[in-house]
PDB file of C-alpha atoms in Angstrom:
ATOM      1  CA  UNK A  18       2.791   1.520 -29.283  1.00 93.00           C
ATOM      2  CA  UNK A  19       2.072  -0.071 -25.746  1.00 94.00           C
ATOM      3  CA  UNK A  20      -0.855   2.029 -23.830  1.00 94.00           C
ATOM      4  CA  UNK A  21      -1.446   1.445 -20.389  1.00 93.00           C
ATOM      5  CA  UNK A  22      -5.184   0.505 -19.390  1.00 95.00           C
ATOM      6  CA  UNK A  23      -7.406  -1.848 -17.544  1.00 97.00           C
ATOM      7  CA  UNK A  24      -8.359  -5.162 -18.423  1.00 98.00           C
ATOM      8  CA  UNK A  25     -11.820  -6.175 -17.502  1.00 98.00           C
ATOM      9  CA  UNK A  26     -12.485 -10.166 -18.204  1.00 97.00           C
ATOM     10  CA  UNK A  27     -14.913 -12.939 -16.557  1.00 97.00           C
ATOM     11  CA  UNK A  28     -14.365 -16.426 -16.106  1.00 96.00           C
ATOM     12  CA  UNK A  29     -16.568 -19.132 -16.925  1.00 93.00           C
ATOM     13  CA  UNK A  30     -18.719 -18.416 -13.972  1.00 95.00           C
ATOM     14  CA  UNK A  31     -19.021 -15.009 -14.808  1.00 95.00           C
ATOM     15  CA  UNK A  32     -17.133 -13.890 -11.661  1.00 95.00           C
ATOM     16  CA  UNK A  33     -15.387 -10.515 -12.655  1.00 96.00           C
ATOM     17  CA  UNK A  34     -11.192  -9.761 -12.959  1.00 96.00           C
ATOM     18  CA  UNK A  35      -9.714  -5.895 -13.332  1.00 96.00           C
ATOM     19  CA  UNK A  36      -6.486  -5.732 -14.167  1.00 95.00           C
ATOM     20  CA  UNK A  37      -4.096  -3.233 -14.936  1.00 95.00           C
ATOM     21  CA  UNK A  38      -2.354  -4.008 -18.891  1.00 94.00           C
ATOM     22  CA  UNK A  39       0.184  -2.725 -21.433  1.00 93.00           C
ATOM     23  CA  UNK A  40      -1.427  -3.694 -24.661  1.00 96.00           C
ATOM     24  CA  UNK A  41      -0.155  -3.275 -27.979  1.00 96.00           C
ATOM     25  CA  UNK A  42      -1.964  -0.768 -29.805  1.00 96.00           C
ATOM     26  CA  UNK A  43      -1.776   0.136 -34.069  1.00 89.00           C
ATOM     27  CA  UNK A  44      -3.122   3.392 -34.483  1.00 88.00           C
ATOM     28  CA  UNK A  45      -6.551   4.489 -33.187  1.00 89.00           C
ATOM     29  CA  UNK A  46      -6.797   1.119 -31.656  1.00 93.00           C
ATOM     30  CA  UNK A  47      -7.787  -0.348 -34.863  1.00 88.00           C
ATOM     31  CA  UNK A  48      -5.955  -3.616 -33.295  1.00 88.00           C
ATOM     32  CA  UNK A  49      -4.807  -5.109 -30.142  1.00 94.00           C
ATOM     33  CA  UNK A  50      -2.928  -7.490 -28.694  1.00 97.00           C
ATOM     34  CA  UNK A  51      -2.563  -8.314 -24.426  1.00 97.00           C
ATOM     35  CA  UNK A  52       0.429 -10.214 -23.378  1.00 96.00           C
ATOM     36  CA  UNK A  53      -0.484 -11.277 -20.045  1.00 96.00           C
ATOM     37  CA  UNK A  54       1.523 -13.812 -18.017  1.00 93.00           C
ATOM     38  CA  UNK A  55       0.689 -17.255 -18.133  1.00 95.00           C
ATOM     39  CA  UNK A  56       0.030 -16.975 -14.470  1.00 93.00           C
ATOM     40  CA  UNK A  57      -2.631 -14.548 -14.037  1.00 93.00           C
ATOM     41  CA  UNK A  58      -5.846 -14.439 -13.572  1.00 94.00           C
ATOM     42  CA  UNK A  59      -6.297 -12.471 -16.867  1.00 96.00           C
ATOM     43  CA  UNK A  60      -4.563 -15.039 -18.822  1.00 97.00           C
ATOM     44  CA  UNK A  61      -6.739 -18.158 -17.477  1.00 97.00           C
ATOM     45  CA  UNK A  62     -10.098 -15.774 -18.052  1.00 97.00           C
ATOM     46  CA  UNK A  63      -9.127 -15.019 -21.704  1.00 97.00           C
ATOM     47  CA  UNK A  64      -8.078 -18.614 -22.852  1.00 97.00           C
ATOM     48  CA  UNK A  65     -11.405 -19.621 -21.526  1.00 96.00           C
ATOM     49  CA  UNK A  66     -14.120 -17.155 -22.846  1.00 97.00           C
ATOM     50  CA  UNK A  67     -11.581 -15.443 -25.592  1.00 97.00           C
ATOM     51  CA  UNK A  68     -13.390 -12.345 -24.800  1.00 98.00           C
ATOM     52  CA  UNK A  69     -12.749  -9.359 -22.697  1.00 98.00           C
ATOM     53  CA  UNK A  70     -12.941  -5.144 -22.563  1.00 98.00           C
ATOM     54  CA  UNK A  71      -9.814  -2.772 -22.547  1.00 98.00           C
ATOM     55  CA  UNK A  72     -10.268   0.387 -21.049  1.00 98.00           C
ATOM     56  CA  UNK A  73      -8.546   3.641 -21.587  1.00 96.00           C
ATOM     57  CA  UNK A  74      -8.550   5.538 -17.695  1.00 95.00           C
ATOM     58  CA  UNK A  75      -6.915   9.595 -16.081  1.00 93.00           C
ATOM     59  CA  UNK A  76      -7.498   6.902 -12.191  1.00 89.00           C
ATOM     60  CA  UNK A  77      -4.547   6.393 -11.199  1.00 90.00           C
ATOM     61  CA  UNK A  78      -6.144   4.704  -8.011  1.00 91.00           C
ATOM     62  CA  UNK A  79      -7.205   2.287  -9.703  1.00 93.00           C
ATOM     63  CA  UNK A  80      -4.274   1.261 -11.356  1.00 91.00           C
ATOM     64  CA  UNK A  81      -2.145   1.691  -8.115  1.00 94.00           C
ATOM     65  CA  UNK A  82      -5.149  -1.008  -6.817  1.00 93.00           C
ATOM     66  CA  UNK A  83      -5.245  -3.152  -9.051  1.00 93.00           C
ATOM     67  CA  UNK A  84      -1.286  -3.511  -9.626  1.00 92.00           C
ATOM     68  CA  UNK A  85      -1.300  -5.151  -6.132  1.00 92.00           C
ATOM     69  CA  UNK A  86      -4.845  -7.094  -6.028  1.00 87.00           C
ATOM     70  CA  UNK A  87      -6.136  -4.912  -4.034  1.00 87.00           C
ATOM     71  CA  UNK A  88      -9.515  -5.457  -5.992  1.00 79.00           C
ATOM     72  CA  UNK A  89     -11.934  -4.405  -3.100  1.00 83.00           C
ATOM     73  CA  UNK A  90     -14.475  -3.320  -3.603  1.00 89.00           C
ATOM     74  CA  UNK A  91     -15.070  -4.037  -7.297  1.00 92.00           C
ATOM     75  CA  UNK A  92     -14.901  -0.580  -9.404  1.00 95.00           C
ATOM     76  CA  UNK A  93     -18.657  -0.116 -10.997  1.00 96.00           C
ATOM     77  CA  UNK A  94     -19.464  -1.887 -14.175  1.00 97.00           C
ATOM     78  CA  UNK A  95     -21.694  -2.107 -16.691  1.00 98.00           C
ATOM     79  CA  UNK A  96     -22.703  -5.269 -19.252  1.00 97.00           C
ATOM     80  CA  UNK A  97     -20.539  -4.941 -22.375  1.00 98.00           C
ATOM     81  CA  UNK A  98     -22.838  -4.381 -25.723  1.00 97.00           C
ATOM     82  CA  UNK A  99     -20.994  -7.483 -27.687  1.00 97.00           C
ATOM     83  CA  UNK A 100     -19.212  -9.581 -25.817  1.00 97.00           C
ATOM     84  CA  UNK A 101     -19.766 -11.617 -22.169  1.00 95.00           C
ATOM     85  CA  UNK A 102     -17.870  -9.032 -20.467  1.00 97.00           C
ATOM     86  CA  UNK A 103     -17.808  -6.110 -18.190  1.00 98.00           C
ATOM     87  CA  UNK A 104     -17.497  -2.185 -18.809  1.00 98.00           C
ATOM     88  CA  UNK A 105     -15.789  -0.021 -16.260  1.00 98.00           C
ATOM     89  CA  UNK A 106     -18.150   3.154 -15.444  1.00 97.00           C
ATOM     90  CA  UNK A 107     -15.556   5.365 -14.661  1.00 95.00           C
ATOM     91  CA  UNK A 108     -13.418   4.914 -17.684  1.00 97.00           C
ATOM     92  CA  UNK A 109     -12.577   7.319 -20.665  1.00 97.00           C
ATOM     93  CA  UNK A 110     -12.511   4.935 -23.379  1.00 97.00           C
ATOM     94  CA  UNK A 111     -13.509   1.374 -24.171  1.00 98.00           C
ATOM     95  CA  UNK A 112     -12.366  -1.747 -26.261  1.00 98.00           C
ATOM     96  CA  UNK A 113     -14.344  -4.917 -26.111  1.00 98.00           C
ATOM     97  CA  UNK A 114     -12.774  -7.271 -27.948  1.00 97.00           C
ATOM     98  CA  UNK A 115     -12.150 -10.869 -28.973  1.00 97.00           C
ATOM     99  CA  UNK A 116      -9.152 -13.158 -28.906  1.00 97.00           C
ATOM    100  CA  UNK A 117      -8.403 -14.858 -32.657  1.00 94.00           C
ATOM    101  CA  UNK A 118      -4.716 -16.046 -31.642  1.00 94.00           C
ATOM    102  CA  UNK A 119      -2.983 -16.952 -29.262  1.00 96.00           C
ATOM    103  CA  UNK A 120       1.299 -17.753 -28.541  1.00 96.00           C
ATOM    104  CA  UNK A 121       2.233 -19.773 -25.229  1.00 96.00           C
ATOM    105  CA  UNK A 122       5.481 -19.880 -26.258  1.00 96.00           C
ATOM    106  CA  UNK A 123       6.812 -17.640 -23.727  1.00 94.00           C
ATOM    107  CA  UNK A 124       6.000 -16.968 -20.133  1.00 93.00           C
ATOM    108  CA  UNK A 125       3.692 -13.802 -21.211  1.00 93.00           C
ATOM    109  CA  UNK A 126       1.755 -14.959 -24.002  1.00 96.00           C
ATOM    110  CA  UNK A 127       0.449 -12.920 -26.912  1.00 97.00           C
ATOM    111  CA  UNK A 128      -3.322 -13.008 -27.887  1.00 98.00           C
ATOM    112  CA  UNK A 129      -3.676 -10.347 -30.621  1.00 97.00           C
ATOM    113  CA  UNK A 130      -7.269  -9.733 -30.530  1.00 96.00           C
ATOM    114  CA  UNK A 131      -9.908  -7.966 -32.734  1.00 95.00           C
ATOM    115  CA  UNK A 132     -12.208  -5.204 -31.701  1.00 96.00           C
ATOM    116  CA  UNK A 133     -15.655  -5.612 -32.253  1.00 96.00           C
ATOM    117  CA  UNK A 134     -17.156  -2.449 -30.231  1.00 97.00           C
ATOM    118  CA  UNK A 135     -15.932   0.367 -28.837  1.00 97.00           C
ATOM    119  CA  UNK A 136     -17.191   3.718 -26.859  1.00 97.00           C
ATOM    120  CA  UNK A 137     -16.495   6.840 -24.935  1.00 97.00           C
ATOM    121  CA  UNK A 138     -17.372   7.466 -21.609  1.00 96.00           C
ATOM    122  CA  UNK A 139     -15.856  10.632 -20.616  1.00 95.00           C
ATOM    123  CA  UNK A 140     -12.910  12.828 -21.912  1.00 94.00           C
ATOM    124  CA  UNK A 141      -9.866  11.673 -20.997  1.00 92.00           C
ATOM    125  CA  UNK A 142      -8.556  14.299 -18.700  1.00 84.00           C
ATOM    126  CA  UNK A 143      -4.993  13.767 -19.349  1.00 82.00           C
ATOM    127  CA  UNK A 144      -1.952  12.922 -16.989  1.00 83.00           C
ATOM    128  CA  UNK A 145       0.321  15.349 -15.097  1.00 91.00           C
ATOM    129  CA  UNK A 146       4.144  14.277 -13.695  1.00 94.00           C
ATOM    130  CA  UNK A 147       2.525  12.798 -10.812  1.00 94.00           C
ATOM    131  CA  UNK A 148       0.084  10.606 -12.323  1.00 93.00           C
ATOM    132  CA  UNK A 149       3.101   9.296 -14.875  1.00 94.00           C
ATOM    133  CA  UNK A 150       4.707   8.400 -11.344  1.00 95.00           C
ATOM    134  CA  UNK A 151       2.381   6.962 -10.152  1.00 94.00           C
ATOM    135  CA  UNK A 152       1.863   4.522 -13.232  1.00 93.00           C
ATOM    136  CA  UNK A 153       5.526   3.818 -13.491  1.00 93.00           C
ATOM    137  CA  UNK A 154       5.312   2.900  -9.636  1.00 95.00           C
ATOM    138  CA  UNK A 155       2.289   0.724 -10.176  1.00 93.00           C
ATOM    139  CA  UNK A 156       3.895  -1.523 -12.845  1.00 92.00           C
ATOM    140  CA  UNK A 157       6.962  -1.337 -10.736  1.00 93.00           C
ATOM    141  CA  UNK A 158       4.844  -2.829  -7.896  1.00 93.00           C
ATOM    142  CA  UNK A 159       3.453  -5.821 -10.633  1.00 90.00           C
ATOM    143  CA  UNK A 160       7.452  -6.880 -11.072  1.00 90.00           C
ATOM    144  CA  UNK A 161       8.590  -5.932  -7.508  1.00 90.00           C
ATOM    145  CA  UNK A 162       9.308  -9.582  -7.013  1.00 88.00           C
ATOM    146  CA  UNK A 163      11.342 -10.095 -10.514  1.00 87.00           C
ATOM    147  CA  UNK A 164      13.496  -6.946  -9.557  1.00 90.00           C
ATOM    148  CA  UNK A 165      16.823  -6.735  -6.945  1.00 91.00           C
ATOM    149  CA  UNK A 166      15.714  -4.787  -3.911  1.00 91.00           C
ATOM    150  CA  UNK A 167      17.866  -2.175  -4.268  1.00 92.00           C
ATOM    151  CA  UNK A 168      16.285  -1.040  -7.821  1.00 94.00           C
ATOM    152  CA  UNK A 169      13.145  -0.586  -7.393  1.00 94.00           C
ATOM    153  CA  UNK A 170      13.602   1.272  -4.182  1.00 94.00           C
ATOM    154  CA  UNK A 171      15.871   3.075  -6.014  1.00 95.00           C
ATOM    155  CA  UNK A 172      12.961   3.972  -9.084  1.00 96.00           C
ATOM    156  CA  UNK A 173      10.623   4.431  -5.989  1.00 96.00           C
ATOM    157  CA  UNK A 174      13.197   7.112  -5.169  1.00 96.00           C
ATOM    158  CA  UNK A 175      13.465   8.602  -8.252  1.00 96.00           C
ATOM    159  CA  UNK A 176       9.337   9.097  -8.877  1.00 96.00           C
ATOM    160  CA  UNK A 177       8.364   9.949  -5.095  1.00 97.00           C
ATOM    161  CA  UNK A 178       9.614  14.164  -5.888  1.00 96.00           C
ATOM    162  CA  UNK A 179       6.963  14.181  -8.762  1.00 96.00           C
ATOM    163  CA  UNK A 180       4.277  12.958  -7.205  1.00 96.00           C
ATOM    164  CA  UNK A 181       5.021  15.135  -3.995  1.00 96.00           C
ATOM    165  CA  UNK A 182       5.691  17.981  -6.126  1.00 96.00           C
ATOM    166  CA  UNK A 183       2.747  18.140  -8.623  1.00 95.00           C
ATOM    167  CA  UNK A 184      -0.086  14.967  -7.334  1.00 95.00           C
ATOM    168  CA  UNK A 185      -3.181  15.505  -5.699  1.00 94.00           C
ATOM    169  CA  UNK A 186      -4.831  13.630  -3.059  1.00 95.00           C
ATOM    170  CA  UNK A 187      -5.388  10.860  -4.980  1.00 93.00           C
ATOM    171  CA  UNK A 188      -1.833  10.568  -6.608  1.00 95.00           C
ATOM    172  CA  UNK A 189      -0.319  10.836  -3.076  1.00 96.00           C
ATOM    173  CA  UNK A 190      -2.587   8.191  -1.871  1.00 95.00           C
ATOM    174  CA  UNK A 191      -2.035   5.607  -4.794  1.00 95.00           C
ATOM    175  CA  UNK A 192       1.492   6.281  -4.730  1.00 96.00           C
ATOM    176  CA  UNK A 193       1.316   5.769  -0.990  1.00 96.00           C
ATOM    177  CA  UNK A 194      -0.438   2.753  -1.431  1.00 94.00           C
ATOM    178  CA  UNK A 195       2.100   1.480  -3.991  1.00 95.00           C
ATOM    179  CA  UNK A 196       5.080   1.995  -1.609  1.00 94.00           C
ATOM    180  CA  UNK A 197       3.801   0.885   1.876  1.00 93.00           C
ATOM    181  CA  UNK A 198       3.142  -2.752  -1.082  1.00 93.00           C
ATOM    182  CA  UNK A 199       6.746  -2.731  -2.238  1.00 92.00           C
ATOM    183  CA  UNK A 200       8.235  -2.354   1.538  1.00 91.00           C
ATOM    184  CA  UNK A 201       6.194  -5.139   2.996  1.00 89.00           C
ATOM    185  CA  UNK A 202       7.366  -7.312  -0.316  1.00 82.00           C
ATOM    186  CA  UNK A 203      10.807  -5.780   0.582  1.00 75.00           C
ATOM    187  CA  UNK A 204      10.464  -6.691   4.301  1.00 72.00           C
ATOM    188  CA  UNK A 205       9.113 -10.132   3.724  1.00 74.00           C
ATOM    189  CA  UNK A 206      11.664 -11.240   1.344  1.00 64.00           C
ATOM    190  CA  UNK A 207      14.898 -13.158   2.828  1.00 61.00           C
TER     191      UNK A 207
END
């Protein structure tokens, strides 16, 4: 099963990265593997420290703001208890974990990983129709530019009426924030 969390890692300078993942999860999380593009900052920070913290979050903000780098300011962290590595406050649950593999064979490369601490911050508070919107819209947003225009206005569409219907502030915001992204992509592109 893929569950949808943030990805805290640090590169060799210790300078911190938050980004929103799909990692592959067996059972209670009792492994992991991240298949992050090649490209990202995520992928670089892994190959070099091997080492990194998946978190479980009910913020949909945060995902919406992270799906487009918008990264400021830095959500508030804490040191990890095993590994160099960061632990969002504001999460529900938490994976720190360690990279033993890794494929490059295709563009998103797969580092299954073990865990080797874990904790609870919070109850996770759970996720209404408007906060699965807002998710779908936010890793809509990360492949905006590998998608024809007309579809992903079209899922934009399609997930606005949930998150008007049943979101709160902060849904409508994130989801705002998503789709004033994907029309200034949509604008800039020839």
């Amino acid at each position: 099963m893929i569950v949808e969390g943030i990805v805290t890692s640090l590169d060799t300078q210790a300078r911190l990265n938050v980004a929103p993942m799909g990692a592959v999860v067996e059972g209670d999380f009792e492994s992991l593997c991240l298949r992050p593009f090649q490209s990202s900052g995520t992928f670089r920070n892994l190959m070099e420290t091997r080492c990194g913290v998946f978190h479980v979050v009910d913020t949909v903000d945060l995902l919406a703001r992270t799906a487009i780098g918008r990264q400021d300011p830095l959500p508030p962290t804490r040191c990890a208890t095993t590994v160099s590595g960061r632990i969002l406050e504001n999460c529900c649950r938490w994976f720190e974990f360690r990279i033993h593999d890794c494929d490059l064979t295709d563009e998103r490369a797969t580092m299954p990983a073990q865990i080797v601490a874990r904790g609870s911050v919070r109850p996770f508070l759970g996720f209404n129709r408007a906060r699965h919107a807002v998710l779908e819209a936010a890793i809509l947003a990360t492949r905006v530019h590998l998608l024809p225009e007309a579809q992903w206005r079209y899922r934009m569409a399609f997930l606005k009426p949930a998150v008007e219907k049943t979101g709160g502030p902060a849904e409508k915001e994130a989801f705002a924030l998503l789709e004033n992204h994907m029309t200034a992509f949509g604008q800039k592109s020839p």
